Short mmCIF file of C-alpha atoms in Angstrom, two decimals:
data_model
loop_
_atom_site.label_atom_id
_atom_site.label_comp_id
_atom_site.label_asym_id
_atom_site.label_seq_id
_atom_site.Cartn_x
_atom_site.Cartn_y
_atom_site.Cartn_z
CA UNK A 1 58.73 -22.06 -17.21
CA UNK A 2 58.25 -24.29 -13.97
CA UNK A 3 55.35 -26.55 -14.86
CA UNK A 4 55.25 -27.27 -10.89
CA UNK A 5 54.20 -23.76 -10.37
CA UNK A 6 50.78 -23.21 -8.93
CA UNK A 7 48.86 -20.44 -10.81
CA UNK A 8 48.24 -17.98 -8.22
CA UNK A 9 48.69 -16.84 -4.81
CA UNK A 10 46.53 -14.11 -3.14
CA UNK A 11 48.40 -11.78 -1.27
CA UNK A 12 46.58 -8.95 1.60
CA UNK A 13 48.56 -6.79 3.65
CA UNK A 14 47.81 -4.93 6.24
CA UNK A 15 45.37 -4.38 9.50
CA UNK A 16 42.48 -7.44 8.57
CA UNK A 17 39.46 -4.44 8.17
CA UNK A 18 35.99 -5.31 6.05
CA UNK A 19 35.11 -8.04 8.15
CA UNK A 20 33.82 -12.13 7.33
CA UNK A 21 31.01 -10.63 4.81
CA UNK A 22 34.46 -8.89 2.39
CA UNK A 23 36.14 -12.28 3.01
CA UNK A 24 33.55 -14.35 2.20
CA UNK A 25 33.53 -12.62 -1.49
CA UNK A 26 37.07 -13.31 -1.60
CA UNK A 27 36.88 -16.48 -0.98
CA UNK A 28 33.52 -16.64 -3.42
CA UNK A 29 35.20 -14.14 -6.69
CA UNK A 30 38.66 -14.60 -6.11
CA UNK A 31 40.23 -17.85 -3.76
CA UNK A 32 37.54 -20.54 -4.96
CA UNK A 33 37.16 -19.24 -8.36
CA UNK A 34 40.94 -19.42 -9.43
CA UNK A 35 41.67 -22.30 -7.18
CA UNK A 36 44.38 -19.56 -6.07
CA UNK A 37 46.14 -20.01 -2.44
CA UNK A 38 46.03 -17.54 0.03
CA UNK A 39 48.87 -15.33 1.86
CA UNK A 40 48.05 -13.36 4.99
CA UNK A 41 50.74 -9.72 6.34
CA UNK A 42 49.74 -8.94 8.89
CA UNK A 43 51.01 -7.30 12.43
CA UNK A 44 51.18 -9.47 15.48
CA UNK A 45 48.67 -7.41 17.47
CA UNK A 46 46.04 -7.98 14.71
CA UNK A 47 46.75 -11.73 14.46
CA UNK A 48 43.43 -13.31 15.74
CA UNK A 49 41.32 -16.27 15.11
CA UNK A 50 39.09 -15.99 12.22
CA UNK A 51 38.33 -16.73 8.31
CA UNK A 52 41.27 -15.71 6.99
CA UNK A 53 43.44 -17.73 9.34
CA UNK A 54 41.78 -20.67 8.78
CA UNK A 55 41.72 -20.36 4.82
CA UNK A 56 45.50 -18.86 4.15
CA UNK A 57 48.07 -20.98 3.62
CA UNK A 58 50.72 -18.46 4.18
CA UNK A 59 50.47 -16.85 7.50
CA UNK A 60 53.69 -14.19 7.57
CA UNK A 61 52.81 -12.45 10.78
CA UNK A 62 55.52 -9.46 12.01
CA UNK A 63 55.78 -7.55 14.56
CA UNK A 64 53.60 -4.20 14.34
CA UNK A 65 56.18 -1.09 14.70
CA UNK A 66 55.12 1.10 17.16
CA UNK A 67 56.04 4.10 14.97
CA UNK A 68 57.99 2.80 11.58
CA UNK A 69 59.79 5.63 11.27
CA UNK A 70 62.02 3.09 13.38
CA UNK A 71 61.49 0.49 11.39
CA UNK A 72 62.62 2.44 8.32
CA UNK A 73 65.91 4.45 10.35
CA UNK A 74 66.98 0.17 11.02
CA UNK A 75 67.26 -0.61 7.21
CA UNK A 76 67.67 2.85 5.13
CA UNK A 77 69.82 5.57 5.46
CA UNK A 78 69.02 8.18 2.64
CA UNK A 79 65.83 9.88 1.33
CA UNK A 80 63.11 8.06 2.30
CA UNK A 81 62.05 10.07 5.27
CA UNK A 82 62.42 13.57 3.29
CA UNK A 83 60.42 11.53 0.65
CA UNK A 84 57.63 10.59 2.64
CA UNK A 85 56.96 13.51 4.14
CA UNK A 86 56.94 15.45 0.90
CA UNK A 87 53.48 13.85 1.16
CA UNK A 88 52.08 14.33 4.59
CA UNK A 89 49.57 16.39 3.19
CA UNK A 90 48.47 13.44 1.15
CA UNK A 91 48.51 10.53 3.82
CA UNK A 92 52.12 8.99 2.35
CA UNK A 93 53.80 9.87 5.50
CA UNK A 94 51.22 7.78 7.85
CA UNK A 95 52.41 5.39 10.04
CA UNK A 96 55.69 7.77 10.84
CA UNK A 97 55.31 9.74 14.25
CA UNK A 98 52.06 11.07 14.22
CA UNK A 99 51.20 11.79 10.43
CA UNK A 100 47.83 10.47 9.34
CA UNK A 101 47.05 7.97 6.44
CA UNK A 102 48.94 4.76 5.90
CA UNK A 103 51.67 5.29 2.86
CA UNK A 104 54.54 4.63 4.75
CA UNK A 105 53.20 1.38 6.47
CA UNK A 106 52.38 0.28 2.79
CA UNK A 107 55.72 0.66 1.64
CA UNK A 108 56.72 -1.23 4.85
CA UNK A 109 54.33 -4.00 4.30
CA UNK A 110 56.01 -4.24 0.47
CA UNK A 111 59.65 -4.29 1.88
CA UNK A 112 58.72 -7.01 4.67
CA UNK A 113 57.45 -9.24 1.85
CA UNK A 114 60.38 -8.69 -0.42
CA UNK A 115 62.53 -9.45 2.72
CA UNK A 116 61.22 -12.32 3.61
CA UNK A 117 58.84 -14.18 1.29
CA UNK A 118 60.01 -13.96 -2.49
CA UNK A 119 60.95 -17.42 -2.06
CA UNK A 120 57.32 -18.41 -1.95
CA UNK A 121 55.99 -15.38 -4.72
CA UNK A 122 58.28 -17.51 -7.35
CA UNK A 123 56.56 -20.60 -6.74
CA UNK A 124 53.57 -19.05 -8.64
CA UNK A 125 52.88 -18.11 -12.04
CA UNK A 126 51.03 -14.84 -10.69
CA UNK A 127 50.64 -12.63 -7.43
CA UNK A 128 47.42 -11.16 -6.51
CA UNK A 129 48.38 -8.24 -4.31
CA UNK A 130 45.53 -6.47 -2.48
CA UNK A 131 43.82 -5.32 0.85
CA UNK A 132 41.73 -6.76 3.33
CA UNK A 133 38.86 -4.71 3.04
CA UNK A 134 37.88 -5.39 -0.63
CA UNK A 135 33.90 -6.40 -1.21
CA UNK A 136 34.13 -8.09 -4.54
CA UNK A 137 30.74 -7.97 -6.90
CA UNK A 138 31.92 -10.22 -9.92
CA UNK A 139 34.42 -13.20 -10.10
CA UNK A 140 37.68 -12.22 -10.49
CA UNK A 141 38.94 -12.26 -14.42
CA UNK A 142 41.43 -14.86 -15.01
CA UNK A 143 44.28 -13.38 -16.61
CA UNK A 144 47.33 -14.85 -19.03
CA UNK A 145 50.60 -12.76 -20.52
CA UNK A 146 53.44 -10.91 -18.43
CA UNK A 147 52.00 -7.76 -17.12
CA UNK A 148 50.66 -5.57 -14.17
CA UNK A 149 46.54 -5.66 -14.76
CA UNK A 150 45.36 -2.82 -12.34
CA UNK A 151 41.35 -1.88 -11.91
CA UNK A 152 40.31 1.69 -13.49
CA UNK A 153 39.48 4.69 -11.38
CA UNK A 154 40.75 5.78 -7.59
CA UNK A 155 44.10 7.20 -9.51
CA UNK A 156 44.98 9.81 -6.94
CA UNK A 157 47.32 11.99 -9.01
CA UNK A 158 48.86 8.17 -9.83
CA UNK A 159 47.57 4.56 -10.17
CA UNK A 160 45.45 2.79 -7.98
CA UNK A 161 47.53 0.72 -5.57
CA UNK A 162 44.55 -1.69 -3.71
CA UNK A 163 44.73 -4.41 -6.41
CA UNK A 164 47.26 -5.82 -8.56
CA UNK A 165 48.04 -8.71 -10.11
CA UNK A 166 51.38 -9.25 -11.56
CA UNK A 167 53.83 -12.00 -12.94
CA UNK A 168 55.68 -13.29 -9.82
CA UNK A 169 58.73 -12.92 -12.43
CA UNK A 170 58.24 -8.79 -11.58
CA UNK A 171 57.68 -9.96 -8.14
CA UNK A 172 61.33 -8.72 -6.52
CA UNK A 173 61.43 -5.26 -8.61
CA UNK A 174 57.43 -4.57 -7.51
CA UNK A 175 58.28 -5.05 -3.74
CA UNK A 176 61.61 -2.51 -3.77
CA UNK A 177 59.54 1.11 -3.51
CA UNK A 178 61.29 1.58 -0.59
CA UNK A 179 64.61 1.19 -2.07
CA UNK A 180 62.99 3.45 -4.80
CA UNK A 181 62.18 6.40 -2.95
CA UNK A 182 65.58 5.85 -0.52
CA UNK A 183 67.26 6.69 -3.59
CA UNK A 184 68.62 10.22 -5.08
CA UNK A 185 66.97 9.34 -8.56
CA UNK A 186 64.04 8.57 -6.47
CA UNK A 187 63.56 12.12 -4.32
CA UNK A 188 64.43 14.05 -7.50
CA UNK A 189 62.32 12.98 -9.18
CA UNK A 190 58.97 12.64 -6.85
CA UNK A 191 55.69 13.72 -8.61
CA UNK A 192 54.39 17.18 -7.78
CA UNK A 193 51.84 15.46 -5.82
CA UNK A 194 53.09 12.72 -3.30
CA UNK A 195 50.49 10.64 -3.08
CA UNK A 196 50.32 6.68 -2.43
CA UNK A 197 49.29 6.07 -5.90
CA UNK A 198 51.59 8.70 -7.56
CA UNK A 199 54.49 7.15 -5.89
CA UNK A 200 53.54 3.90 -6.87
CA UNK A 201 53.23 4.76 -10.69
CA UNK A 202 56.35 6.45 -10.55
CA UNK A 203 58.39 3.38 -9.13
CA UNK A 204 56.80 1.04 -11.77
CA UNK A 205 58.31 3.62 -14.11
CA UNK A 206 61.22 3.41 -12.84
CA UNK A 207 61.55 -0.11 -12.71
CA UNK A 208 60.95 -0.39 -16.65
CA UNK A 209 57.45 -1.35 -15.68
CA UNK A 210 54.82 1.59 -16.36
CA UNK A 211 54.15 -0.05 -20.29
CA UNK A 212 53.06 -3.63 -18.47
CA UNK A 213 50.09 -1.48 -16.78
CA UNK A 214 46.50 -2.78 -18.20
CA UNK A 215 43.71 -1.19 -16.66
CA UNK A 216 40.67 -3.82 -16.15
CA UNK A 217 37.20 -3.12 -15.32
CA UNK A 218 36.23 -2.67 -11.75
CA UNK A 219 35.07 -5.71 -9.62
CA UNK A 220 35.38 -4.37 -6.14
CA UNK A 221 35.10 -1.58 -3.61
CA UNK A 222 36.59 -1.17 -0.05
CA UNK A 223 34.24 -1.38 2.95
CA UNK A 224 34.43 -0.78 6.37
CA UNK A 225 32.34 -2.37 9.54
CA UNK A 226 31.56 -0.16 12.48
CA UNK A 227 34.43 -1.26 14.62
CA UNK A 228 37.34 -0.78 11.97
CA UNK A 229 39.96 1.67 12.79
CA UNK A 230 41.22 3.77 10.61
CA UNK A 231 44.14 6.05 9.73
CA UNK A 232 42.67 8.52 6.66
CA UNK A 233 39.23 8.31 5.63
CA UNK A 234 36.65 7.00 8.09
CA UNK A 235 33.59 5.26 6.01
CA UNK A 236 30.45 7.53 5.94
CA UNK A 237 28.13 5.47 3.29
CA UNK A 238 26.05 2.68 4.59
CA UNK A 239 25.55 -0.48 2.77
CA UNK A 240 21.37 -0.77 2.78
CA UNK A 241 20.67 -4.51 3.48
CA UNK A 242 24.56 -5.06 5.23
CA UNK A 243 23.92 -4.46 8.87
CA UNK A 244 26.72 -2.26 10.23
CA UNK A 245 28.72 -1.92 6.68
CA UNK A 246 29.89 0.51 5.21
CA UNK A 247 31.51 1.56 1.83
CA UNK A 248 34.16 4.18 1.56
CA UNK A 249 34.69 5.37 -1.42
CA UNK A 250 30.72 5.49 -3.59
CA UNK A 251 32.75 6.00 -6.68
CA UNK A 252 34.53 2.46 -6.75
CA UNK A 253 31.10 1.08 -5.45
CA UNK A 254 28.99 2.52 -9.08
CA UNK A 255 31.55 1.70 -11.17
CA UNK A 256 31.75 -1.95 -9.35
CA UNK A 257 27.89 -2.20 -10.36
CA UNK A 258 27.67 -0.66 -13.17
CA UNK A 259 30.36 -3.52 -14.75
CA UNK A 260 28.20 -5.93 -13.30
CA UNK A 261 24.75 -4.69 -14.81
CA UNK A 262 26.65 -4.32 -18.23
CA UNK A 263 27.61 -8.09 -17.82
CA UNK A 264 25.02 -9.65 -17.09
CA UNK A 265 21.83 -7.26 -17.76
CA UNK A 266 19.28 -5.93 -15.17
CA UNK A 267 17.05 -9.26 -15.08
CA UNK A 268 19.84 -11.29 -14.20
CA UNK A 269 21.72 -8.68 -12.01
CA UNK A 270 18.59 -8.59 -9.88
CA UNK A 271 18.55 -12.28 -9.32
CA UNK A 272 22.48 -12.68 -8.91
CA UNK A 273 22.93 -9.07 -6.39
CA UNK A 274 19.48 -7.59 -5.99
CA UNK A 275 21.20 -6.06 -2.24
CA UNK A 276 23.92 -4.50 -3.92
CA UNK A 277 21.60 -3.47 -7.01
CA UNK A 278 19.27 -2.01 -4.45
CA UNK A 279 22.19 0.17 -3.04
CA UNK A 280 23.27 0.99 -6.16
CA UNK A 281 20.26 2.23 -7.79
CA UNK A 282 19.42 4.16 -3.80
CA UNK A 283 22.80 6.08 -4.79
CA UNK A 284 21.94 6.87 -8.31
CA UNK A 285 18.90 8.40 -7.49
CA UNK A 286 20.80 10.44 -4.36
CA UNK A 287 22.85 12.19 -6.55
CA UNK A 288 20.60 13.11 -9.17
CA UNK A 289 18.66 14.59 -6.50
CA UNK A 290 22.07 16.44 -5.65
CA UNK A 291 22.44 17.76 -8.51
CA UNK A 292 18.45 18.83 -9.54
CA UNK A 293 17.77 20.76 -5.59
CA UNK A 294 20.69 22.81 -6.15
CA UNK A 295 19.98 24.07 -9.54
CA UNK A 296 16.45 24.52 -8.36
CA UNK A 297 17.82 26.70 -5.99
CA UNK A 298 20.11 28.82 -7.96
CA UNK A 299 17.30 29.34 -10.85
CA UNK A 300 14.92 30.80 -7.10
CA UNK A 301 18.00 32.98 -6.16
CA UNK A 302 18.10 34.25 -9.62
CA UNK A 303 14.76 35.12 -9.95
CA UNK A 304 14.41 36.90 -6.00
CA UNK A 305 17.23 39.00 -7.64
CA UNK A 306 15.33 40.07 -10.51
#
């Protein structure tokens, strides 16, 4: 091993959504905490003074495809179009013409980083790949061993494909799904569902990597502020307490908290996240209200009927 390597390097990818408050847990749970360096993919017309400029050390800055079904026709010539839009339905084919969803500009993002920077991945002993627009509750768990650690839940048909952290040894197989799903074995063998996470499993499969896969306990959920685009689901859940914020998927937000109140108790939870804690325990009680007016309402029906 090359005792000059650094640790780890943090890489996000894509359009810089979730806004200072996400970064600043980053920087809090995740950049501080592992003493990790930080690695910035993003399209020119996002590329703007802020946080994340100031605090990466990698800037890799391309230019943002108008429509990357070009960008994919310049640099692959079999199955990946017939691939991706085996899961239009599913939000793989977004970013081509005028599909919704972003799977395609994911891939994208993946094969601009294996063209260009896996140079700099091998320089550290592990890669951190995620998205901008990840609120982290808890400090991020410092990990040791060759694998692919993965948080639970948001499978899709797959494996959850907003945070990984990997050896930088699997670093130029991880980044090659395009290559994977340009290829015959590839297309015949796509999942029944083509989804972003089912494609994703299915490559690590393929690259003799599905049995490095440890699921770890949640420690974040994605967010969105008022102003974010989007290209597949638009945020509908405020965050109480987080002027303007919003979370997008409540699932990934209970299981965040409920990690965190199993860590460190309800006393100390309150002290250490009493907004989040507030939001969590405002959601709780939503859906077991849900759940107790409609059977309320089925036992009236039932009776009117007798």
């Amino acid at each position: 091993m090359n005792l000059t390597k650094k640790k780890y390097l943090v890489v996000l990818a894509g359009s810089p959504r979730g806004g200072e408050r996400a970064w600043e847990s980053l920087y809090k749970y995740v950049i501080d905490h592992l003493d990790a360096d930080l690695a910035i993919c993003i399209g020119d017309k996002f590329y703007k003074k802020n946080s994340l400029v100031t605090k990466s050390t990698y800037k890799w800055i391309f230019k943002e495809p108008d429509n990357w079904s070009k960008y994919f026709s310049e640099r692959f010539s079999n199955t990946w179009k017939e691939y991706l839009l085996l899961g239009q339905e599913f939000g793989m084919a977004g970013g081509l013409d005028n599909f919704s969803g972003s799977g395609a500009i994911v891939s994208g993002l993946k094969n601009i980083i294996h063209e260009n920077y896996l140079s700099v991945l091998k320089n550290y002993e592990y890669i951190i790949y995620s998205r901008f627009d990840q609120m982290y509750t808890d400090y991020h768990p410092k990990l040791t061993g060759k694998n692919i650690w993965i948080p639970e839940g948001e499978d899709y048909f797959g494996i959850c494909d907003r945070h990984s952290i990997f050896s930088s040894e699997y670093a130029d197989k991880f980044f090659q799904i395009c290559e994977y799903f340009d290829s015959d074995d590839g297309f015949n063998n796509a999942p029944e569902h083509v989804t972003p996470e089912s494609v994703f499993l299915n490559h690590l499969q393929s690259i003799n990597l599905g049995d490095k896969i440890i699921r770890i306990k949640r420690f974040q959920f994605t967010v969105s502020e008022e102003n974010d685009a989007t290209r597949w689901r638009v945020a509908k859940y405020k965050i109480h307490l987080y002027s303007g914020l919003k979370m997008k998927y409540p699932d990934e937000f209970i299981a965040s908290i409920s990690n965190f109140l199993k860590e460190y108790g309800v006393l100390k939870s309150i002290f250490l996240q009493p907004r989040m804690l507030i939001n969590f325990m405002y959601l709780k009680l939503r859906r077991v209200l849900g759940q107790i007016i409609p059977n309320k309402m089925k036992k009236q029906l039932s009776k009117n009927k007798i």
